[in-house]
Short mmCIF file of C-alpha atoms in Angstrom, two decimals:
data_model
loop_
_atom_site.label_atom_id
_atom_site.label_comp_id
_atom_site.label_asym_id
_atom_site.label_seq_id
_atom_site.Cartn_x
_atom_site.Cartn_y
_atom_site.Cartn_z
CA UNK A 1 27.20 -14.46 15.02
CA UNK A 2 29.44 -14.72 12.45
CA UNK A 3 27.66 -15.83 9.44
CA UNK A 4 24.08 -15.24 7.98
CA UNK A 5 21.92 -14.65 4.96
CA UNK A 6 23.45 -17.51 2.70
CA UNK A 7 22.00 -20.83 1.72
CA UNK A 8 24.97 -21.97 3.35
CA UNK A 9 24.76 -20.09 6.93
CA UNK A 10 21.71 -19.42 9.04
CA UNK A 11 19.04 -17.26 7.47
CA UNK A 12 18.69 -13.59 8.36
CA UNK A 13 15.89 -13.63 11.07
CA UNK A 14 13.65 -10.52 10.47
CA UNK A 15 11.33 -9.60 12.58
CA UNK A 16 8.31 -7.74 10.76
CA UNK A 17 6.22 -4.75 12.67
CA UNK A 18 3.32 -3.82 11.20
CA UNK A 19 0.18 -2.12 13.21
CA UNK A 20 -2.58 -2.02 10.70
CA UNK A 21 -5.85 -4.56 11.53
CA UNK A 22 -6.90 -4.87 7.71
CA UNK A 23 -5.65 -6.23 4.44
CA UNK A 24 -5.50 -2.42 2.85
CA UNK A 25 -2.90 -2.46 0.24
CA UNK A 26 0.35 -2.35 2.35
CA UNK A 27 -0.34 -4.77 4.09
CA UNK A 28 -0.73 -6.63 1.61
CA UNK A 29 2.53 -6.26 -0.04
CA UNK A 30 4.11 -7.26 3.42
CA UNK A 31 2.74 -10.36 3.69
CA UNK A 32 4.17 -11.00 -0.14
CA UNK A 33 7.65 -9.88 0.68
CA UNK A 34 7.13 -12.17 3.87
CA UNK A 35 6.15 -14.91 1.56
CA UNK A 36 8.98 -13.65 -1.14
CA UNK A 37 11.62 -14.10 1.89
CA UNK A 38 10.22 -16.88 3.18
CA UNK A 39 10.99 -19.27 0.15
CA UNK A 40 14.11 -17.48 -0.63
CA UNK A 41 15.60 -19.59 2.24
CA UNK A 42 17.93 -17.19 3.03
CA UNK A 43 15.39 -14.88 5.74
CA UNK A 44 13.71 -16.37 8.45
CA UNK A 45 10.61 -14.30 9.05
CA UNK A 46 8.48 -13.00 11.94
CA UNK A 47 5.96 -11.02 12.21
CA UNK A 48 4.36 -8.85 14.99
CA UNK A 49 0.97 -7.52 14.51
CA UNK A 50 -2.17 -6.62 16.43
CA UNK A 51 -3.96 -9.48 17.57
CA UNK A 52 -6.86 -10.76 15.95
CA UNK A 53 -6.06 -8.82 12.49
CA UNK A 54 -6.28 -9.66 9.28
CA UNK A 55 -1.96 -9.63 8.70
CA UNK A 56 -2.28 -12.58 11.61
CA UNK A 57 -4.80 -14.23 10.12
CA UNK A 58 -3.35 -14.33 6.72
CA UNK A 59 0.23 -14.63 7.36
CA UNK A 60 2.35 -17.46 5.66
CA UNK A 61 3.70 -17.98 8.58
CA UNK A 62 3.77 -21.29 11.65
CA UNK A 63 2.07 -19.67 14.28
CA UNK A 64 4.42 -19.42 16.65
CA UNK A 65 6.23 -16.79 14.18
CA UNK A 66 3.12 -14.62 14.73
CA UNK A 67 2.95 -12.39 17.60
CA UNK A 68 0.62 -10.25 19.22
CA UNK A 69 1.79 -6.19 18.85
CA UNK A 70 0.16 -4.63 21.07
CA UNK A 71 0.08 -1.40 18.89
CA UNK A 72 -3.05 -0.72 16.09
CA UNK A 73 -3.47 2.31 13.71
CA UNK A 74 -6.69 2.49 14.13
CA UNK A 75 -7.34 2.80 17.89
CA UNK A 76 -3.52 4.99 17.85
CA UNK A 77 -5.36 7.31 16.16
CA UNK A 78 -8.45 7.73 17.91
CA UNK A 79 -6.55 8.10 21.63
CA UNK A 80 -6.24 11.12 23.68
CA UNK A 81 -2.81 12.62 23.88
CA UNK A 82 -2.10 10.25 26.91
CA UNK A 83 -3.54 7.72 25.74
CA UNK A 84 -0.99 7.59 22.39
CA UNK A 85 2.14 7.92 24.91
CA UNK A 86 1.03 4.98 27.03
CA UNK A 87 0.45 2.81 23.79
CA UNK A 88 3.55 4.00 22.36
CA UNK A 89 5.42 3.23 25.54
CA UNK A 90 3.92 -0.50 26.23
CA UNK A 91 4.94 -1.03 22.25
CA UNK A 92 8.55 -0.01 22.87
CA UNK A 93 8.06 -2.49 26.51
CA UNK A 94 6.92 -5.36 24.30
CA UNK A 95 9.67 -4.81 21.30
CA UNK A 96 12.33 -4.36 23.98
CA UNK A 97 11.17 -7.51 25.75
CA UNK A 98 11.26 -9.16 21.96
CA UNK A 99 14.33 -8.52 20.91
CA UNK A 100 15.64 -10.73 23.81
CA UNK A 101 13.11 -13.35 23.64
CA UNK A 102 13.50 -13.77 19.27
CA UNK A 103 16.91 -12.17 18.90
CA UNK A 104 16.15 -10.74 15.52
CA UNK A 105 19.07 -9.79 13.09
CA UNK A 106 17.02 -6.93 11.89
CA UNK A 107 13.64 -5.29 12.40
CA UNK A 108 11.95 -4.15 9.07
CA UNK A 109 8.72 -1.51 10.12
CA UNK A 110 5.82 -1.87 7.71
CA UNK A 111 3.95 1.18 9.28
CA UNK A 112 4.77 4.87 10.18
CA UNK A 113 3.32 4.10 13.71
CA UNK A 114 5.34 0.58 13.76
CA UNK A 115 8.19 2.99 12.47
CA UNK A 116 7.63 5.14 15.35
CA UNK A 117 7.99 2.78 18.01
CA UNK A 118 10.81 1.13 16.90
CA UNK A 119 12.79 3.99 16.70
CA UNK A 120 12.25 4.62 20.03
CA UNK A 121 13.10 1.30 21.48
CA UNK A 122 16.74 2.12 20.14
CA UNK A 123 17.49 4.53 22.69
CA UNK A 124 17.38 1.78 24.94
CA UNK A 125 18.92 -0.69 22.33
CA UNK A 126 21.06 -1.16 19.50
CA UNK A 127 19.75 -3.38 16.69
CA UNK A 128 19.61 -2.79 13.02
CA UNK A 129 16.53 -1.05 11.84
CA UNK A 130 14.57 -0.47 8.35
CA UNK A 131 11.77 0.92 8.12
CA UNK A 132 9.07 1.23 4.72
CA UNK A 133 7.72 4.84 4.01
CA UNK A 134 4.55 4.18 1.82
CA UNK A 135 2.99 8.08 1.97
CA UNK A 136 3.70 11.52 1.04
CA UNK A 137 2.76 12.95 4.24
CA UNK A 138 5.43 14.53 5.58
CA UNK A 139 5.54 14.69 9.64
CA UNK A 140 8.77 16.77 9.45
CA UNK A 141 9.52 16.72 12.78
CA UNK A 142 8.57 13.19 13.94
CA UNK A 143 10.24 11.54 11.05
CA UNK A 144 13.15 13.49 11.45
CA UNK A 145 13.94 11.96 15.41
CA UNK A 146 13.28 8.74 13.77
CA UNK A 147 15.18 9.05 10.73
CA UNK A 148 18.57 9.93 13.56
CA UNK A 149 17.70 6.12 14.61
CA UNK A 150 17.00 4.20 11.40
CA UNK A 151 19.22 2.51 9.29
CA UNK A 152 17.58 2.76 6.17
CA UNK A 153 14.25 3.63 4.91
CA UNK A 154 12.40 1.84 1.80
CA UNK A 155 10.99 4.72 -0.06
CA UNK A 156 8.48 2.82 -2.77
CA UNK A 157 8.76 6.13 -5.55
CA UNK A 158 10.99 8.63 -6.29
CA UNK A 159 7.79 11.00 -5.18
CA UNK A 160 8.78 10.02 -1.49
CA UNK A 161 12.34 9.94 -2.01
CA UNK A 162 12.04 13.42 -2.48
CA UNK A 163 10.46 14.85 0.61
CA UNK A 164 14.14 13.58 1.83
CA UNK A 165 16.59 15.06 -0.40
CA UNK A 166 16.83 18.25 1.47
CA UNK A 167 17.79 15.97 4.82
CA UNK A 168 21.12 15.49 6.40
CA UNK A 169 19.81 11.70 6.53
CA UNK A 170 18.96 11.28 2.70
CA UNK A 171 21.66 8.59 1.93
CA UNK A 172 20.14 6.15 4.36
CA UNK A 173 16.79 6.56 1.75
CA UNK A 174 16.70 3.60 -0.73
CA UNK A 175 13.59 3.82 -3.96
CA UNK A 176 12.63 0.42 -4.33
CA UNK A 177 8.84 -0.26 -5.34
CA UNK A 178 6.24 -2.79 -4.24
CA UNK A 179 5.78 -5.73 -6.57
CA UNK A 180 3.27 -8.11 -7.04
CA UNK A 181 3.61 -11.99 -6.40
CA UNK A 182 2.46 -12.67 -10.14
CA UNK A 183 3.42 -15.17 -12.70
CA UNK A 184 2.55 -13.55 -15.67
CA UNK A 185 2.07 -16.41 -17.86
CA UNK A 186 -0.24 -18.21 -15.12
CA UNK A 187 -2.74 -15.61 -13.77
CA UNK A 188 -4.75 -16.32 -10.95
CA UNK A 189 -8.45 -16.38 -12.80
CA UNK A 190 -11.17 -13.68 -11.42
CA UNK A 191 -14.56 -15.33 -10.19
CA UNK A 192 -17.32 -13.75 -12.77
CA UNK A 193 -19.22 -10.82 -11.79
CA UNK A 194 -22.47 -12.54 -10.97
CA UNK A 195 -20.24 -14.10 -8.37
CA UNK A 196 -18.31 -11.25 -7.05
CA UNK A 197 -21.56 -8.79 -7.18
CA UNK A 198 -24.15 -11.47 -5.76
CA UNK A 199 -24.67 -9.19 -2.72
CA UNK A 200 -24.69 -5.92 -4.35
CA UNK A 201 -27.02 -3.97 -6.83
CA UNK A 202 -28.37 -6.13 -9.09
CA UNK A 203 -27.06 -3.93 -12.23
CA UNK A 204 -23.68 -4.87 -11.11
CA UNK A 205 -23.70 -8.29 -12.04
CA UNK A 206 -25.28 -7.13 -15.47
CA UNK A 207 -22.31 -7.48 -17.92
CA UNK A 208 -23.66 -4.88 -20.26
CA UNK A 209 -23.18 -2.81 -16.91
CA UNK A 210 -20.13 -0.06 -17.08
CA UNK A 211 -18.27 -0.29 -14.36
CA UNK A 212 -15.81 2.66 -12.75
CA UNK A 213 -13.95 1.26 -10.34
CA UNK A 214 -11.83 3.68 -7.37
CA UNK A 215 -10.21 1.11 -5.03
CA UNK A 216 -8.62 2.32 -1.98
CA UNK A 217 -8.75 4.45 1.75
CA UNK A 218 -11.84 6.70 1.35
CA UNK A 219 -9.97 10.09 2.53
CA UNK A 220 -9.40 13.69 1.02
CA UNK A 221 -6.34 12.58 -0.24
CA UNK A 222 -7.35 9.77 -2.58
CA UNK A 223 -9.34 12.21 -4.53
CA UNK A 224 -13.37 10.19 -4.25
CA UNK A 225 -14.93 13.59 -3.91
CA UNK A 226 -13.47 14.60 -7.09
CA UNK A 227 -14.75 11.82 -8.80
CA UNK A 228 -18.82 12.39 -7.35
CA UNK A 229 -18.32 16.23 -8.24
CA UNK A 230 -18.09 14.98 -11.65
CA UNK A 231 -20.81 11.82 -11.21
CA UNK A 232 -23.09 13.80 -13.01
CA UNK A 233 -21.34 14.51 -16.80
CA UNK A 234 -19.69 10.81 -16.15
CA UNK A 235 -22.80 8.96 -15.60
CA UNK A 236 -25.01 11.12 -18.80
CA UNK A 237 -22.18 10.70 -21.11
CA UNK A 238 -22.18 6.80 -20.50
CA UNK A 239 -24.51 4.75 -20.66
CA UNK A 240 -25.54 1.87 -18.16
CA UNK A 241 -22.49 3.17 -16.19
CA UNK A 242 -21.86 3.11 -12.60
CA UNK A 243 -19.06 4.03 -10.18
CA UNK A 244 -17.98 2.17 -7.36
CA UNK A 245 -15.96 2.96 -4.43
CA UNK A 246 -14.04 0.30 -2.92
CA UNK A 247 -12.56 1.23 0.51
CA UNK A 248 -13.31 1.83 3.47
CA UNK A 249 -12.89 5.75 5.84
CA UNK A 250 -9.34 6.21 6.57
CA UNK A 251 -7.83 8.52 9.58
CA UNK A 252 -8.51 10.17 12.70
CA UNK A 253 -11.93 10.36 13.83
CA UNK A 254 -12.35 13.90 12.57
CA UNK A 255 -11.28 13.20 9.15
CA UNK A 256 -13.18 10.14 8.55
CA UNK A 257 -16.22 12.28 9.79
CA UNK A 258 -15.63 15.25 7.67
CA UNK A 259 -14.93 13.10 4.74
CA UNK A 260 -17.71 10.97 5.00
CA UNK A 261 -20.05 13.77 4.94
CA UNK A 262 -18.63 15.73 2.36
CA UNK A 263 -18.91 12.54 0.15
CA UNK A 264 -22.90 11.34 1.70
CA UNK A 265 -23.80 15.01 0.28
CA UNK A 266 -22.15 15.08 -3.01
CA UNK A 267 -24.23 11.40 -3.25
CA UNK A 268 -27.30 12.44 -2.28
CA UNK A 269 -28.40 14.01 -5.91
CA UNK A 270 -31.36 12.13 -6.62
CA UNK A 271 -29.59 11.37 -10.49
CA UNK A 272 -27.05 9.52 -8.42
CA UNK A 273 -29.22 6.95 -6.29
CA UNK A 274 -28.70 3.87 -8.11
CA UNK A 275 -25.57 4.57 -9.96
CA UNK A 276 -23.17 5.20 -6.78
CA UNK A 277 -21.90 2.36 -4.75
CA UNK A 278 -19.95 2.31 -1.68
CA UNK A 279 -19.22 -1.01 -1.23
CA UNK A 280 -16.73 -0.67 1.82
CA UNK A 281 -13.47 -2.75 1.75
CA UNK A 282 -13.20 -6.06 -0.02
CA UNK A 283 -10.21 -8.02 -0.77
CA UNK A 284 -9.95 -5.74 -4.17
CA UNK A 285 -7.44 -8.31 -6.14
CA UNK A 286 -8.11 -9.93 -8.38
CA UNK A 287 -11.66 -10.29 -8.47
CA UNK A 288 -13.01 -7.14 -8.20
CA UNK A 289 -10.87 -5.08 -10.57
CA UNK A 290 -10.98 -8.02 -12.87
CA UNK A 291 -14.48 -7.04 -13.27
CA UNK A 292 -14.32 -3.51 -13.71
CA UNK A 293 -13.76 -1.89 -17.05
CA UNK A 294 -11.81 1.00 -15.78
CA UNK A 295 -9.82 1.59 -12.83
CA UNK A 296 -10.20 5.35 -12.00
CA UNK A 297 -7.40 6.71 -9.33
CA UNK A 298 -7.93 10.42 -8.58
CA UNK A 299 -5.40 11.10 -5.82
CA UNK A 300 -4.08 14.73 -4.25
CA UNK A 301 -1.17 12.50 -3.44
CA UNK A 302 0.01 8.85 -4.46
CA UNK A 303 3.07 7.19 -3.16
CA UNK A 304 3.11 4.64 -5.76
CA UNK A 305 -0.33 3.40 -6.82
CA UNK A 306 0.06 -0.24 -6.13
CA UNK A 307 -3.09 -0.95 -7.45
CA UNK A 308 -1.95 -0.05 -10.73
CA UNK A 309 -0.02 -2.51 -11.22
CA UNK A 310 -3.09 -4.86 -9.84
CA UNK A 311 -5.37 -3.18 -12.72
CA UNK A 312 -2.52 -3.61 -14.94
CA UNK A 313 -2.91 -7.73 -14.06
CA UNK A 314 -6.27 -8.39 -14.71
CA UNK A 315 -6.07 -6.32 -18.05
CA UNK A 316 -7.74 -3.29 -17.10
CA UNK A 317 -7.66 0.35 -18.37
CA UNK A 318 -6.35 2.49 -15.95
CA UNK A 319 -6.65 6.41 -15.46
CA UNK A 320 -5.08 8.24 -12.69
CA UNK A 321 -4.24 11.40 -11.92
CA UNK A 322 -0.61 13.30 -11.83
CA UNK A 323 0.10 12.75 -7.76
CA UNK A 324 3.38 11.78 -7.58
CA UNK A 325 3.66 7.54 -7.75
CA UNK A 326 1.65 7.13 -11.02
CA UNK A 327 3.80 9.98 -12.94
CA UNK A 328 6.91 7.70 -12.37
CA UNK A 329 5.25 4.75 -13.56
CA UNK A 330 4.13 6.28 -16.46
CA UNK A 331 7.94 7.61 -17.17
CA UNK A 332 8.77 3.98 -16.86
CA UNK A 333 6.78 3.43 -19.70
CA UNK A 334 3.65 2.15 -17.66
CA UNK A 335 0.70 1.68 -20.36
CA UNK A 336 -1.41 4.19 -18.02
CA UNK A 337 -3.55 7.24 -18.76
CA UNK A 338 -2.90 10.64 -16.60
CA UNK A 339 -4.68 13.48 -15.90
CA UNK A 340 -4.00 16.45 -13.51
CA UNK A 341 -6.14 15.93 -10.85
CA UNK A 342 -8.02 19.46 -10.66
CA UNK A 343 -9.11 18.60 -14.57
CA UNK A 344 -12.18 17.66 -14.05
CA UNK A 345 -13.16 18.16 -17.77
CA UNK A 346 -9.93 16.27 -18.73
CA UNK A 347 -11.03 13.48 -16.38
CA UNK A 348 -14.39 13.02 -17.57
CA UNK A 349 -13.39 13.03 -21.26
CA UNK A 350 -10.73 10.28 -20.56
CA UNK A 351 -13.36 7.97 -18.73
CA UNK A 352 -15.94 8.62 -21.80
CA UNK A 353 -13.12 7.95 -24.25
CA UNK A 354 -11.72 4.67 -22.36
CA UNK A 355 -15.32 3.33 -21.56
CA UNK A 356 -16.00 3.45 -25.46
CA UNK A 357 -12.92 0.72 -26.53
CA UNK A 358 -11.56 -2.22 -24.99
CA UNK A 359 -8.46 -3.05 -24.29
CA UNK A 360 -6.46 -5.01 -27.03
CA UNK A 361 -4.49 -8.36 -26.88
CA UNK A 362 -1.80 -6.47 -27.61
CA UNK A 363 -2.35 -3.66 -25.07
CA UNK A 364 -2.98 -6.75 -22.69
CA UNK A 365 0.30 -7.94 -23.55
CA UNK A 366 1.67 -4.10 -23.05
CA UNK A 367 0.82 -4.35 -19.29
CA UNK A 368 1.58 -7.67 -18.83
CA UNK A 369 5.56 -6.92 -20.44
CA UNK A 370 5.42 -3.30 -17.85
CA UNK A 371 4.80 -5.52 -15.36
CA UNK A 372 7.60 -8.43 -15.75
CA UNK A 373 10.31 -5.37 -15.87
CA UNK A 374 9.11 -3.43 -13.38
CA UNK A 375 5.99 -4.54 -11.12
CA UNK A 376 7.14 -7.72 -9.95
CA UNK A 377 8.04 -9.02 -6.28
CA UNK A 378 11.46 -11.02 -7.78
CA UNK A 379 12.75 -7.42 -8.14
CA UNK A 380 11.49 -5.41 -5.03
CA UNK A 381 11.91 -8.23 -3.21
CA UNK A 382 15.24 -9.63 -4.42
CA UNK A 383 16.26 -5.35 -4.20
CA UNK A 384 15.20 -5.59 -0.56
CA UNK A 385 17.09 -8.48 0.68
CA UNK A 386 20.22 -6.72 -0.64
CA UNK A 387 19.39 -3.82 1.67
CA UNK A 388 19.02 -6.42 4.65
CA UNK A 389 22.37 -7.42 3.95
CA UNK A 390 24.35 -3.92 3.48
CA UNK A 391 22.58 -2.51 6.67
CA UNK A 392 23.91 -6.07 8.30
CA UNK A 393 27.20 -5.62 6.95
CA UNK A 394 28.06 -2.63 9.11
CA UNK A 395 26.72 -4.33 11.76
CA UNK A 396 28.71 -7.75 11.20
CA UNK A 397 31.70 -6.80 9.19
CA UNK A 398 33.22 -9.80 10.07
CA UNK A 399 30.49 -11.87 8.24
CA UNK A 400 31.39 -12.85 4.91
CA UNK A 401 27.71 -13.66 4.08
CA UNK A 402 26.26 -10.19 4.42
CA UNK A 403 28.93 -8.28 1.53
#
């Protein structure tokens, strides 16, 4: 192989790993860059994903360029020990098996887990590697054995970049954001609330209703039990308001159970009944935060905060908390407000204040400017593919496509 990656050559064939089973938000943005890559004409994309998921169901891709992973998140994390080692060794069976069978030019790991496994498969094998770090967790040790055997990492905020500076392998770290697959002058248009609500509480569809919208992973470090600790001022300060909590419980067993009772008792106030929704996880975008008049994010930690930019599309106010992702955004000059996330009194005077106006055309037009400079998939994406072809480069030096 002497020449990819050009309109005038054979594509870069990239084989995608990604072991989550829903449509959460990172998932999300892989199937876009798939899609971004796709009509680029210059990757050829595959994708390898646990069977029967949502990613395989939804992928923009023939079906033979959809394969069955045999690696999930969700069932990884509730295995014994043994259990995790015998997954994690039939995943490194199949990608070995793989790389004969597809002969990818690169392998581009959409999940810490996929991350995991493809490291591993590269003491048996050389092949170029990237791999996308979307948390702030930090795993020191794991990611430290894989970072020896990756190429380069996506890092999606300087927030994550960070827990790497202090590495010997921080040079192989690249920042480059998630984007959306917008175009800003033709936005998709949001099916009305009596539409989107039809199943819920019958206040929701009321559009005299206020509705607080927290979209994402229900776990300690999005921040929900911050937000029902201060249901109480929220929801007797505004009127006809309720708060919603789109998501469903993310992480091991024990967290999701922990979690899910600390939040079930700071619900169960009697005040709180009929103005606290979980409504479990819904393809958020746009529909749902079209119809929400604020978009609350209360994380410990955020990577990025792709959903701001989502909020940001369908003209919504949006309030999150100092956690890393959203702090860069806003030093970008993102049209967001920010609140340390222990504030509670800060918080609840910022939802009372944004809850009393509206957003103007001319905010709307704010957002919509943030988000052709910085929040779009022509620049992640376009950034991305330039990484596919550096990491090539020392591959194929001899390439003049991948320079």
């Amino acid at each position: 192989m002497v020449s990819i990656g050009t309109d005038s050559h054979s594509p870069i064939r990239v084989l995608y790993l990604e072991t989550g089973d829903q449509l959460y938000g990172g998932q999300r943005c892989l199937l876009e860059l798939v899609e971004f890559m796709e009509d680029s004409g210059r990757v050829e994309c595959w994708l390898a994903c646990p069977p029967n998921s949502a990613p395989a169901k939804n992928a923009p891709l023939p079906g033979e360029r959809i394969l069955p992973f045999p690696l999930n998140t969700n069932q990884f994390a509730e295995a014994d020990p043994f259990k995790k080692l015998i997954l994690l060794a039939r995943a490194v069976a199949w990608l070995y098996r793989a790389l004969t069978d597809i002969e990818p030019h690169l392998i581009h790991a959409n999940t810490f887990l996929a991350w995991q496994a493809a490291a591993l498969t590269k003491i048996f094998r050389t092949f170029p590697l990237i791999a996308h770090k979307r948390d702030l967790t930090k795993r020191r040790v794991i990611t430290h054995i894989t970072l020896i055997l990756t190429d380069a990492v996506i890092s999606i905020s300087p927030a994550i970049t960070k827990l790497f500076l202090k590495s010997l392998h921080h040079k192989k770290i690249f920042t480059i954001h998630d984007g959306l697959p917008l175009t800003t002058d033709r936005l998709p248009e949001a099916k009305p609330r009596s539409v989107v609500f039809a199943g819920d509480h019958p206040s929701l569809s009321d559009p005299q209703s206020k509705l607080i919208g927290v979209v994402g992973n229900l776990h300690h470090l999005k921040g929900q039990d911050l937000v029902l600790q201060s249901a109480p001022e929220i929801l007797s300060q505004v009127r006809d308001s309720h708060i919603l909590f789109i998501g469903d419980y993310y992480g091991s067993p024990r967290e999701r159970t922990r979690f899910r009772r600390r939040l079930e008792e700071l619900a169960s106030q009697p005040q709180l009944a009929e103005r606290i929704h979980f409504l479990g996880f819904r393809e958020a975008f746009p529909d749902y935060i079209a119809n929400l008049d604020l978009l609350l994010i209360p994380s410990r930690e955020e990577g990025l905060g792709r959903v701001i930019f989502e909020g940001l599309a369908c003209g919504r106010s949006v309030l999150a908390s100092r956690s890393g992702g959203p702090e860069y955004l806003a030093s970008k000059g993102c049209p967001i407000t920010l609140f340390n996330f222990d504030d509670r009194e800060r918080m609840v005077k910022a939802i009372v204040e944004i809850l009393q106006t509206k957003p103007t055309k001319a905010e709307r037009k704010r957002y919509l400017r943030f988000l052709e400079e910085y929040g779009l998939i022509s620049y992640s994406g376009g950034r991305t593919l330039e990484l596919y072809r550096q990491v090539l480069s020392k591959y194929h030096p001899e390439s003049p496509s991948v320079v």
